[in-house]
Amino acid sequence: MLKKPQQAKKERGTWLTLWLVLIAIHGVLASTLIWYLRNQEGLTSPWWVWVTLFLTALADIVAAIVVWNWKRLGLWLYAISTVLGIVAGLVLTASQLVVFHDIVPLVILGWLVKDKQSYFS
């Protein structure tokens, strides 16, 4: 009988596990907050900004789950979600601090998975 070659065990590690859980929790809290804030009176932001922010928060949740399962698509989804969140944040606040606020989690995720690229399919 031929045995299948065994793959090396994919070990996520404490920091990556913690970071993916935080990304998912942040997505849940952000989507809830955005859903609540869109009903506030006196907000003059375009409707597409709120929709974009809500969808990017949901995409962050999905991306965290997909990265958890070692799919490269999750990394791409999180990167695209970050870019869309930056655009919407700049429209809402006109402050470049939004860029740093959104890019830092992406950079940290990239740093945590840099040595685990071979695990992703």
mmCIF file of N, CA and C in Angstrom:
data_model
loop_
_atom_site.group_PDB
_atom_site.id
_atom_site.type_symbol
_atom_site.label_atom_id
_atom_site.label_comp_id
_atom_site.label_asym_id
_atom_site.label_seq_id
_atom_site.Cartn_x
_atom_site.Cartn_y
_atom_site.Cartn_z
ATOM 1 N N MET A 1 0.823 -1.182 0.000
ATOM 2 C CA MET A 1 0.000 0.000 0.000
ATOM 3 C C MET A 1 0.873 1.254 0.000
ATOM 4 N N LEU A 2 0.414 2.218 -0.742
ATOM 5 C CA LEU A 2 1.107 3.500 -0.763
ATOM 6 C C LEU A 2 0.508 4.430 0.279
ATOM 7 N N LYS A 3 1.352 5.045 1.015
ATOM 8 C CA LYS A 3 0.878 6.001 2.011
ATOM 9 C C LYS A 3 0.947 7.406 1.424
ATOM 10 N N LYS A 4 -0.034 8.196 1.771
ATOM 11 C CA LYS A 4 -0.023 9.599 1.355
ATOM 12 C C LYS A 4 1.012 10.352 2.177
ATOM 13 N N PRO A 5 1.763 11.221 1.535
ATOM 14 C CA PRO A 5 2.714 12.015 2.328
ATOM 15 C C PRO A 5 1.957 12.942 3.270
ATOM 16 N N GLN A 6 2.397 12.944 4.506
ATOM 17 C CA GLN A 6 1.724 13.772 5.497
ATOM 18 C C GLN A 6 2.234 15.199 5.418
ATOM 19 N N GLN A 7 1.277 16.107 5.506
ATOM 20 C CA GLN A 7 1.626 17.519 5.512
ATOM 21 C C GLN A 7 2.063 17.922 6.920
ATOM 22 N N ALA A 8 2.912 18.922 6.958
ATOM 23 C CA ALA A 8 3.301 19.460 8.257
ATOM 24 C C ALA A 8 2.080 20.083 8.920
ATOM 25 N N LYS A 9 2.004 19.921 10.207
ATOM 26 C CA LYS A 9 0.863 20.471 10.942
ATOM 27 C C LYS A 9 0.897 21.994 10.858
ATOM 28 N N LYS A 10 -0.238 22.548 10.485
ATOM 29 C CA LYS A 10 -0.343 24.005 10.379
ATOM 30 C C LYS A 10 -0.639 24.564 11.758
ATOM 31 N N GLU A 11 0.348 25.193 12.325
ATOM 32 C CA GLU A 11 0.179 25.747 13.665
ATOM 33 C C GLU A 11 -0.016 27.257 13.569
ATOM 34 N N ARG A 12 -1.139 27.699 14.064
ATOM 35 C CA ARG A 12 -1.495 29.112 13.967
ATOM 36 C C ARG A 12 -0.698 29.960 14.948
ATOM 37 N N GLY A 13 -0.518 29.500 16.125
ATOM 38 C CA GLY A 13 0.208 30.255 17.141
ATOM 39 C C GLY A 13 -0.716 31.166 17.924
ATOM 40 N N THR A 14 -0.264 31.545 19.081
ATOM 41 C CA THR A 14 -1.080 32.360 19.992
ATOM 42 C C THR A 14 -1.389 33.735 19.423
ATOM 43 N N TRP A 15 -0.376 34.415 18.886
ATOM 44 C CA TRP A 15 -0.574 35.791 18.433
ATOM 45 C C TRP A 15 -1.485 35.874 17.216
ATOM 46 N N LEU A 16 -1.309 34.968 16.265
ATOM 47 C CA LEU A 16 -2.184 34.975 15.087
ATOM 48 C C LEU A 16 -3.606 34.615 15.477
ATOM 49 N N THR A 17 -3.763 33.646 16.358
ATOM 50 C CA THR A 17 -5.094 33.271 16.841
ATOM 51 C C THR A 17 -5.771 34.457 17.515
ATOM 52 N N LEU A 18 -5.047 35.097 18.418
ATOM 53 C CA LEU A 18 -5.590 36.259 19.127
ATOM 54 C C LEU A 18 -5.947 37.370 18.143
ATOM 55 N N TRP A 19 -5.077 37.620 17.164
ATOM 56 C CA TRP A 19 -5.307 38.706 16.221
ATOM 57 C C TRP A 19 -6.528 38.431 15.346
ATOM 58 N N LEU A 20 -6.715 37.198 14.895
ATOM 59 C CA LEU A 20 -7.884 36.861 14.079
ATOM 60 C C LEU A 20 -9.179 36.989 14.880
ATOM 61 N N VAL A 21 -9.124 36.593 16.133
ATOM 62 C CA VAL A 21 -10.304 36.756 17.003
ATOM 63 C C VAL A 21 -10.607 38.244 17.192
ATOM 64 N N LEU A 22 -9.580 39.059 17.414
ATOM 65 C CA LEU A 22 -9.799 40.506 17.570
ATOM 66 C C LEU A 22 -10.349 41.138 16.294
ATOM 67 N N ILE A 23 -9.867 40.701 15.126
ATOM 68 C CA ILE A 23 -10.391 41.222 13.857
ATOM 69 C C ILE A 23 -11.875 40.890 13.742
ATOM 70 N N ALA A 24 -12.248 39.666 14.075
ATOM 71 C CA ALA A 24 -13.651 39.264 13.990
ATOM 72 C C ALA A 24 -14.513 40.040 14.983
ATOM 73 N N ILE A 25 -14.046 40.188 16.209
ATOM 74 C CA ILE A 25 -14.805 40.943 17.220
ATOM 75 C C ILE A 25 -14.936 42.404 16.796
ATOM 76 N N HIS A 26 -13.854 42.969 16.291
ATOM 77 C CA HIS A 26 -13.905 44.359 15.814
ATOM 78 C C HIS A 26 -14.922 44.495 14.687
ATOM 79 N N GLY A 27 -14.971 43.531 13.778
ATOM 80 C CA GLY A 27 -15.947 43.567 12.686
ATOM 81 C C GLY A 27 -17.375 43.521 13.190
ATOM 82 N N VAL A 28 -17.635 42.680 14.181
ATOM 83 C CA VAL A 28 -18.984 42.583 14.754
ATOM 84 C C VAL A 28 -19.365 43.899 15.427
ATOM 85 N N LEU A 29 -18.470 44.428 16.250
ATOM 86 C CA LEU A 29 -18.768 45.681 16.948
ATOM 87 C C LEU A 29 -18.898 46.856 15.977
ATOM 88 N N ALA A 30 -18.026 46.911 14.980
ATOM 89 C CA ALA A 30 -18.086 48.007 14.012
ATOM 90 C C ALA A 30 -19.358 47.945 13.187
ATOM 91 N N SER A 31 -19.758 46.770 12.736
ATOM 92 C CA SER A 31 -20.982 46.672 11.934
ATOM 93 C C SER A 31 -22.208 47.039 12.770
ATOM 94 N N THR A 32 -22.219 46.647 14.028
ATOM 95 C CA THR A 32 -23.333 47.014 14.911
ATOM 96 C C THR A 32 -23.371 48.521 15.130
ATOM 97 N N LEU A 33 -22.228 49.113 15.379
ATOM 98 C CA LEU A 33 -22.163 50.556 15.598
ATOM 99 C C LEU A 33 -22.559 51.333 14.340
ATOM 100 N N ILE A 34 -22.083 50.904 13.199
ATOM 101 C CA ILE A 34 -22.424 51.585 11.940
ATOM 102 C C ILE A 34 -23.915 51.470 11.668
ATOM 103 N N TRP A 35 -24.478 50.292 11.917
ATOM 104 C CA TRP A 35 -25.923 50.105 11.719
ATOM 105 C C TRP A 35 -26.712 51.043 12.629
ATOM 106 N N TYR A 36 -26.243 51.198 13.862
ATOM 107 C CA TYR A 36 -26.904 52.076 14.815
ATOM 108 C C TYR A 36 -26.737 53.545 14.414
ATOM 109 N N LEU A 37 -25.529 53.959 14.032
ATOM 110 C CA LEU A 37 -25.244 55.363 13.724
ATOM 111 C C LEU A 37 -25.935 55.850 12.452
ATOM 112 N N ARG A 38 -26.199 54.962 11.515
ATOM 113 C CA ARG A 38 -26.819 55.401 10.258
ATOM 114 C C ARG A 38 -28.229 55.942 10.480
ATOM 115 N N ASN A 39 -28.820 55.593 11.605
ATOM 116 C CA ASN A 39 -30.164 56.078 11.923
ATOM 117 C C ASN A 39 -30.159 57.399 12.686
ATOM 118 N N GLN A 40 -28.997 57.914 13.006
ATOM 119 C CA GLN A 40 -28.911 59.163 13.745
ATOM 120 C C GLN A 40 -29.327 60.338 12.867
ATOM 121 N N GLU A 41 -30.053 61.253 13.444
ATOM 122 C CA GLU A 41 -30.451 62.451 12.704
ATOM 123 C C GLU A 41 -29.292 63.435 12.644
ATOM 124 N N GLY A 42 -29.278 64.220 11.602
ATOM 125 C CA GLY A 42 -28.266 65.248 11.467
ATOM 126 C C GLY A 42 -26.997 64.789 10.758
ATOM 127 N N LEU A 43 -26.931 63.532 10.394
ATOM 128 C CA LEU A 43 -25.757 63.055 9.666
ATOM 129 C C LEU A 43 -25.922 63.393 8.189
ATOM 130 N N THR A 44 -24.912 64.021 7.628
ATOM 131 C CA THR A 44 -25.021 64.476 6.243
ATOM 132 C C THR A 44 -24.155 63.661 5.288
ATOM 133 N N SER A 45 -23.640 62.565 5.733
ATOM 134 C CA SER A 45 -22.783 61.747 4.887
ATOM 135 C C SER A 45 -23.607 61.039 3.820
ATOM 136 N N PRO A 46 -23.010 60.828 2.653
ATOM 137 C CA PRO A 46 -23.719 60.099 1.602
ATOM 138 C C PRO A 46 -24.045 58.665 2.041
ATOM 139 N N TRP A 47 -25.133 58.138 1.523
ATOM 140 C CA TRP A 47 -25.585 56.798 1.909
ATOM 141 C C TRP A 47 -24.546 55.733 1.557
ATOM 142 N N TRP A 48 -23.824 55.925 0.454
ATOM 143 C CA TRP A 48 -22.876 54.897 0.015
ATOM 144 C C TRP A 48 -21.710 54.746 0.987
ATOM 145 N N VAL A 49 -21.417 55.807 1.727
ATOM 146 C CA VAL A 49 -20.328 55.716 2.708
ATOM 147 C C VAL A 49 -20.727 54.764 3.829
ATOM 148 N N TRP A 50 -21.949 54.892 4.309
ATOM 149 C CA TRP A 50 -22.423 54.025 5.388
ATOM 150 C C TRP A 50 -22.536 52.583 4.928
ATOM 151 N N VAL A 51 -23.012 52.386 3.705
ATOM 152 C CA VAL A 51 -23.117 51.032 3.160
ATOM 153 C C VAL A 51 -21.720 50.420 3.023
ATOM 154 N N THR A 52 -20.779 51.203 2.518
ATOM 155 C CA THR A 52 -19.406 50.720 2.359
ATOM 156 C C THR A 52 -18.795 50.346 3.711
ATOM 157 N N LEU A 53 -18.973 51.196 4.701
ATOM 158 C CA LEU A 53 -18.423 50.902 6.025
ATOM 159 C C LEU A 53 -19.052 49.651 6.632
ATOM 160 N N PHE A 54 -20.360 49.504 6.458
ATOM 161 C CA PHE A 54 -21.051 48.322 6.988
ATOM 162 C C PHE A 54 -20.551 47.062 6.289
ATOM 163 N N LEU A 55 -20.436 47.119 4.962
ATOM 164 C CA LEU A 55 -19.982 45.952 4.211
ATOM 165 C C LEU A 55 -18.523 45.607 4.504
ATOM 166 N N THR A 56 -17.693 46.631 4.716
ATOM 167 C CA THR A 56 -16.290 46.335 5.042
ATOM 168 C C THR A 56 -16.176 45.699 6.433
ATOM 169 N N ALA A 57 -17.034 46.113 7.354
ATOM 170 C CA ALA A 57 -17.027 45.490 8.682
ATOM 171 C C ALA A 57 -17.440 44.019 8.575
ATOM 172 N N LEU A 58 -18.451 43.736 7.767
ATOM 173 C CA LEU A 58 -18.854 42.343 7.558
ATOM 174 C C LEU A 58 -17.760 41.563 6.827
ATOM 175 N N ALA A 59 -17.112 42.205 5.863
ATOM 176 C CA ALA A 59 -16.022 41.548 5.124
ATOM 177 C C ALA A 59 -14.860 41.213 6.054
ATOM 178 N N ASP A 60 -14.610 42.044 7.046
ATOM 179 C CA ASP A 60 -13.543 41.759 8.013
ATOM 180 C C ASP A 60 -13.845 40.483 8.798
ATOM 181 N N ILE A 61 -15.106 40.287 9.151
ATOM 182 C CA ILE A 61 -15.505 39.077 9.867
ATOM 183 C C ILE A 61 -15.271 37.857 8.989
ATOM 184 N N VAL A 62 -15.737 37.940 7.749
ATOM 185 C CA VAL A 62 -15.572 36.828 6.814
ATOM 186 C C VAL A 62 -14.087 36.569 6.559
ATOM 187 N N ALA A 63 -13.313 37.632 6.386
ATOM 188 C CA ALA A 63 -11.881 37.487 6.125
ATOM 189 C C ALA A 63 -11.179 36.789 7.290
ATOM 190 N N ALA A 64 -11.535 37.149 8.511
ATOM 191 C CA ALA A 64 -10.909 36.509 9.679
ATOM 192 C C ALA A 64 -11.217 35.013 9.703
ATOM 193 N N ILE A 65 -12.443 34.652 9.366
ATOM 194 C CA ILE A 65 -12.827 33.236 9.333
ATOM 195 C C ILE A 65 -12.078 32.500 8.223
ATOM 196 N N VAL A 66 -11.976 33.132 7.061
ATOM 197 C CA VAL A 66 -11.308 32.495 5.927
ATOM 198 C C VAL A 66 -9.805 32.361 6.192
ATOM 199 N N VAL A 67 -9.180 33.372 6.777
ATOM 200 C CA VAL A 67 -7.759 33.271 7.125
ATOM 201 C C VAL A 67 -7.570 32.191 8.181
ATOM 202 N N TRP A 68 -8.494 32.082 9.108
ATOM 203 C CA TRP A 68 -8.438 31.040 10.136
ATOM 204 C C TRP A 68 -8.330 29.657 9.478
ATOM 205 N N ASN A 69 -9.018 29.494 8.353
ATOM 206 C CA ASN A 69 -9.007 28.226 7.617
ATOM 207 C C ASN A 69 -7.889 28.154 6.575
ATOM 208 N N TRP A 70 -6.908 29.024 6.673
ATOM 209 C CA TRP A 70 -5.700 29.027 5.840
ATOM 210 C C TRP A 70 -5.998 29.201 4.359
ATOM 211 N N LYS A 71 -6.916 30.078 4.024
ATOM 212 C CA LYS A 71 -7.209 30.389 2.631
ATOM 213 C C LYS A 71 -6.648 31.767 2.302
ATOM 214 N N ARG A 72 -5.887 31.822 1.215
ATOM 215 C CA ARG A 72 -5.270 33.083 0.793
ATOM 216 C C ARG A 72 -6.326 34.143 0.457
ATOM 217 N N LEU A 73 -7.503 33.702 0.038
ATOM 218 C CA LEU A 73 -8.593 34.623 -0.287
ATOM 219 C C LEU A 73 -8.920 35.539 0.896
ATOM 220 N N GLY A 74 -8.790 35.031 2.099
ATOM 221 C CA GLY A 74 -9.060 35.838 3.288
ATOM 222 C C GLY A 74 -8.112 37.010 3.429
ATOM 223 N N LEU A 75 -6.856 36.791 3.074
ATOM 224 C CA LEU A 75 -5.879 37.884 3.130
ATOM 225 C C LEU A 75 -6.231 38.964 2.114
ATOM 226 N N TRP A 76 -6.602 38.531 0.902
ATOM 227 C CA TRP A 76 -6.998 39.490 -0.136
ATOM 228 C C TRP A 76 -8.268 40.232 0.251
ATOM 229 N N LEU A 77 -9.240 39.507 0.811
ATOM 230 C CA LEU A 77 -10.487 40.142 1.227
ATOM 231 C C LEU A 77 -10.231 41.190 2.303
ATOM 232 N N TYR A 78 -9.363 40.874 3.248
ATOM 233 C CA TYR A 78 -9.057 41.828 4.311
ATOM 234 C C TYR A 78 -8.331 43.059 3.762
ATOM 235 N N ALA A 79 -7.428 42.853 2.816
ATOM 236 C CA ALA A 79 -6.712 43.978 2.205
ATOM 237 C C ALA A 79 -7.668 44.880 1.432
ATOM 238 N N ILE A 80 -8.567 44.287 0.652
ATOM 239 C CA ILE A 80 -9.544 45.078 -0.112
ATOM 240 C C ILE A 80 -10.488 45.808 0.827
ATOM 241 N N SER A 81 -10.917 45.123 1.871
ATOM 242 C CA SER A 81 -11.792 45.744 2.862
ATOM 243 C C SER A 81 -11.104 46.932 3.532
ATOM 244 N N THR A 82 -9.816 46.795 3.798
ATOM 245 C CA THR A 82 -9.049 47.884 4.410
ATOM 246 C C THR A 82 -8.996 49.092 3.489
ATOM 247 N N VAL A 83 -8.736 48.862 2.208
ATOM 248 C CA VAL A 83 -8.669 49.971 1.247
ATOM 249 C C VAL A 83 -10.023 50.672 1.143
ATOM 250 N N LEU A 84 -11.101 49.908 1.054
ATOM 251 C CA LEU A 84 -12.439 50.518 0.970
ATOM 252 C C LEU A 84 -12.784 51.274 2.255
ATOM 253 N N GLY A 85 -12.369 50.728 3.396
ATOM 254 C CA GLY A 85 -12.596 51.415 4.667
ATOM 255 C C GLY A 85 -11.828 52.724 4.758
ATOM 256 N N ILE A 86 -10.620 52.738 4.195
ATOM 257 C CA ILE A 86 -9.831 53.972 4.173
ATOM 258 C C ILE A 86 -10.525 55.021 3.322
ATOM 259 N N VAL A 87 -11.001 54.620 2.157
ATOM 260 C CA VAL A 87 -11.687 55.570 1.267
ATOM 261 C C VAL A 87 -12.926 56.137 1.950
ATOM 262 N N ALA A 88 -13.749 55.275 2.513
ATOM 263 C CA ALA A 88 -14.964 55.746 3.190
ATOM 264 C C ALA A 88 -14.620 56.611 4.397
ATOM 265 N N GLY A 89 -13.595 56.230 5.150
ATOM 266 C CA GLY A 89 -13.179 57.019 6.309
ATOM 267 C C GLY A 89 -12.665 58.388 5.926
ATOM 268 N N LEU A 90 -11.940 58.467 4.817
ATOM 269 C CA LEU A 90 -11.459 59.774 4.353
ATOM 270 C C LEU A 90 -12.607 60.662 3.911
ATOM 271 N N VAL A 91 -13.633 60.071 3.284
ATOM 272 C CA VAL A 91 -14.804 60.855 2.893
ATOM 273 C C VAL A 91 -15.536 61.368 4.126
ATOM 274 N N LEU A 92 -15.669 60.541 5.136
ATOM 275 C CA LEU A 92 -16.396 60.931 6.351
ATOM 276 C C LEU A 92 -15.641 61.949 7.190
ATOM 277 N N THR A 93 -14.335 61.735 7.360
ATOM 278 C CA THR A 93 -13.607 62.556 8.323
ATOM 279 C C THR A 93 -12.642 63.554 7.704
ATOM 280 N N ALA A 94 -12.229 63.310 6.482
ATOM 281 C CA ALA A 94 -11.233 64.148 5.801
ATOM 282 C C ALA A 94 -9.938 64.234 6.619
ATOM 283 N N SER A 95 -9.652 63.182 7.367
ATOM 284 C CA SER A 95 -8.440 63.137 8.180
ATOM 285 C C SER A 95 -7.603 61.938 7.765
ATOM 286 N N GLN A 96 -6.307 62.155 7.623
ATOM 287 C CA GLN A 96 -5.434 61.059 7.239
ATOM 288 C C GLN A 96 -5.141 60.107 8.392
ATOM 289 N N LEU A 97 -5.606 60.429 9.570
ATOM 290 C CA LEU A 97 -5.467 59.504 10.688
ATOM 291 C C LEU A 97 -6.236 58.212 10.426
ATOM 292 N N VAL A 98 -7.286 58.308 9.621
ATOM 293 C CA VAL A 98 -8.068 57.126 9.250
ATOM 294 C C VAL A 98 -7.177 56.121 8.534
ATOM 295 N N VAL A 99 -6.278 56.622 7.717
ATOM 296 C CA VAL A 99 -5.384 55.741 6.968
ATOM 297 C C VAL A 99 -4.548 54.907 7.942
ATOM 298 N N PHE A 100 -3.962 55.540 8.935
ATOM 299 C CA PHE A 100 -3.147 54.821 9.909
ATOM 300 C C PHE A 100 -3.996 53.892 10.763
ATOM 301 N N HIS A 101 -5.190 54.351 11.122
ATOM 302 C CA HIS A 101 -6.096 53.536 11.926
ATOM 303 C C HIS A 101 -6.455 52.245 11.202
ATOM 304 N N ASP A 102 -6.651 52.311 9.904
ATOM 305 C CA ASP A 102 -7.055 51.130 9.144
ATOM 306 C C ASP A 102 -5.877 50.290 8.660
ATOM 307 N N ILE A 103 -4.752 50.913 8.405
ATOM 308 C CA ILE A 103 -3.628 50.178 7.820
ATOM 309 C C ILE A 103 -2.841 49.391 8.871
ATOM 310 N N VAL A 104 -2.824 49.846 10.108
ATOM 311 C CA VAL A 104 -2.051 49.177 11.161
ATOM 312 C C VAL A 104 -2.512 47.732 11.377
ATOM 313 N N PRO A 105 -3.818 47.441 11.502
ATOM 314 C CA PRO A 105 -4.220 46.033 11.662
ATOM 315 C C PRO A 105 -3.818 45.154 10.477
ATOM 316 N N LEU A 106 -3.885 45.703 9.265
ATOM 317 C CA LEU A 106 -3.476 44.943 8.083
ATOM 318 C C LEU A 106 -1.979 44.626 8.127
ATOM 319 N N VAL A 107 -1.187 45.597 8.533
ATOM 320 C CA VAL A 107 0.262 45.388 8.634
ATOM 321 C C VAL A 107 0.580 44.345 9.702
ATOM 322 N N ILE A 108 -0.112 44.413 10.817
ATOM 323 C CA ILE A 108 0.113 43.433 11.886
ATOM 324 C C ILE A 108 -0.264 42.034 11.407
ATOM 325 N N LEU A 109 -1.387 41.906 10.714
ATOM 326 C CA LEU A 109 -1.777 40.602 10.179
ATOM 327 C C LEU A 109 -0.726 40.094 9.191
ATOM 328 N N GLY A 110 -0.262 40.963 8.322
ATOM 329 C CA GLY A 110 0.778 40.575 7.376
ATOM 330 C C GLY A 110 2.043 40.108 8.071
ATOM 331 N N TRP A 111 2.425 40.792 9.132
ATOM 332 C CA TRP A 111 3.609 40.415 9.887
ATOM 333 C C TRP A 111 3.422 39.052 10.567
ATOM 334 N N LEU A 112 2.198 38.804 11.065
ATOM 335 C CA LEU A 112 1.933 37.539 11.757
ATOM 336 C C LEU A 112 1.892 36.342 10.803
ATOM 337 N N VAL A 113 1.543 36.556 9.552
ATOM 338 C CA VAL A 113 1.450 35.437 8.604
ATOM 339 C C VAL A 113 2.658 35.353 7.669
ATOM 340 N N LYS A 114 3.613 36.244 7.809
ATOM 341 C CA LYS A 114 4.745 36.288 6.859
ATOM 342 C C LYS A 114 5.522 34.980 6.809
ATOM 343 N N ASP A 115 5.659 34.293 7.906
ATOM 344 C CA ASP A 115 6.390 33.032 7.936
ATOM 345 C C ASP A 115 5.491 31.820 7.701
ATOM 346 N N LYS A 116 4.208 32.068 7.510
ATOM 347 C CA LYS A 116 3.251 30.983 7.342
ATOM 348 C C LYS A 116 2.617 30.979 5.942
ATOM 349 N N GLN A 117 3.250 31.647 4.993
ATOM 350 C CA GLN A 117 2.684 31.747 3.644
ATOM 351 C C GLN A 117 2.489 30.369 2.998
ATOM 352 N N SER A 118 3.315 29.416 3.313
ATOM 353 C CA SER A 118 3.190 28.085 2.713
ATOM 354 C C SER A 118 1.952 27.337 3.222
ATOM 355 N N TYR A 119 1.359 27.775 4.327
ATOM 356 C CA TYR A 119 0.157 27.138 4.858
ATOM 357 C C TYR A 119 -1.090 27.494 4.068
ATOM 358 N N PHE A 120 -1.048 28.607 3.376
ATOM 359 C CA PHE A 120 -2.238 29.110 2.688
ATOM 360 C C PHE A 120 -2.417 28.423 1.343
ATOM 361 N N SER A 121 -3.683 28.119 1.051
ATOM 362 C CA SER A 121 -3.994 27.528 -0.248
ATOM 363 C C SER A 121 -4.827 28.464 -1.074
#
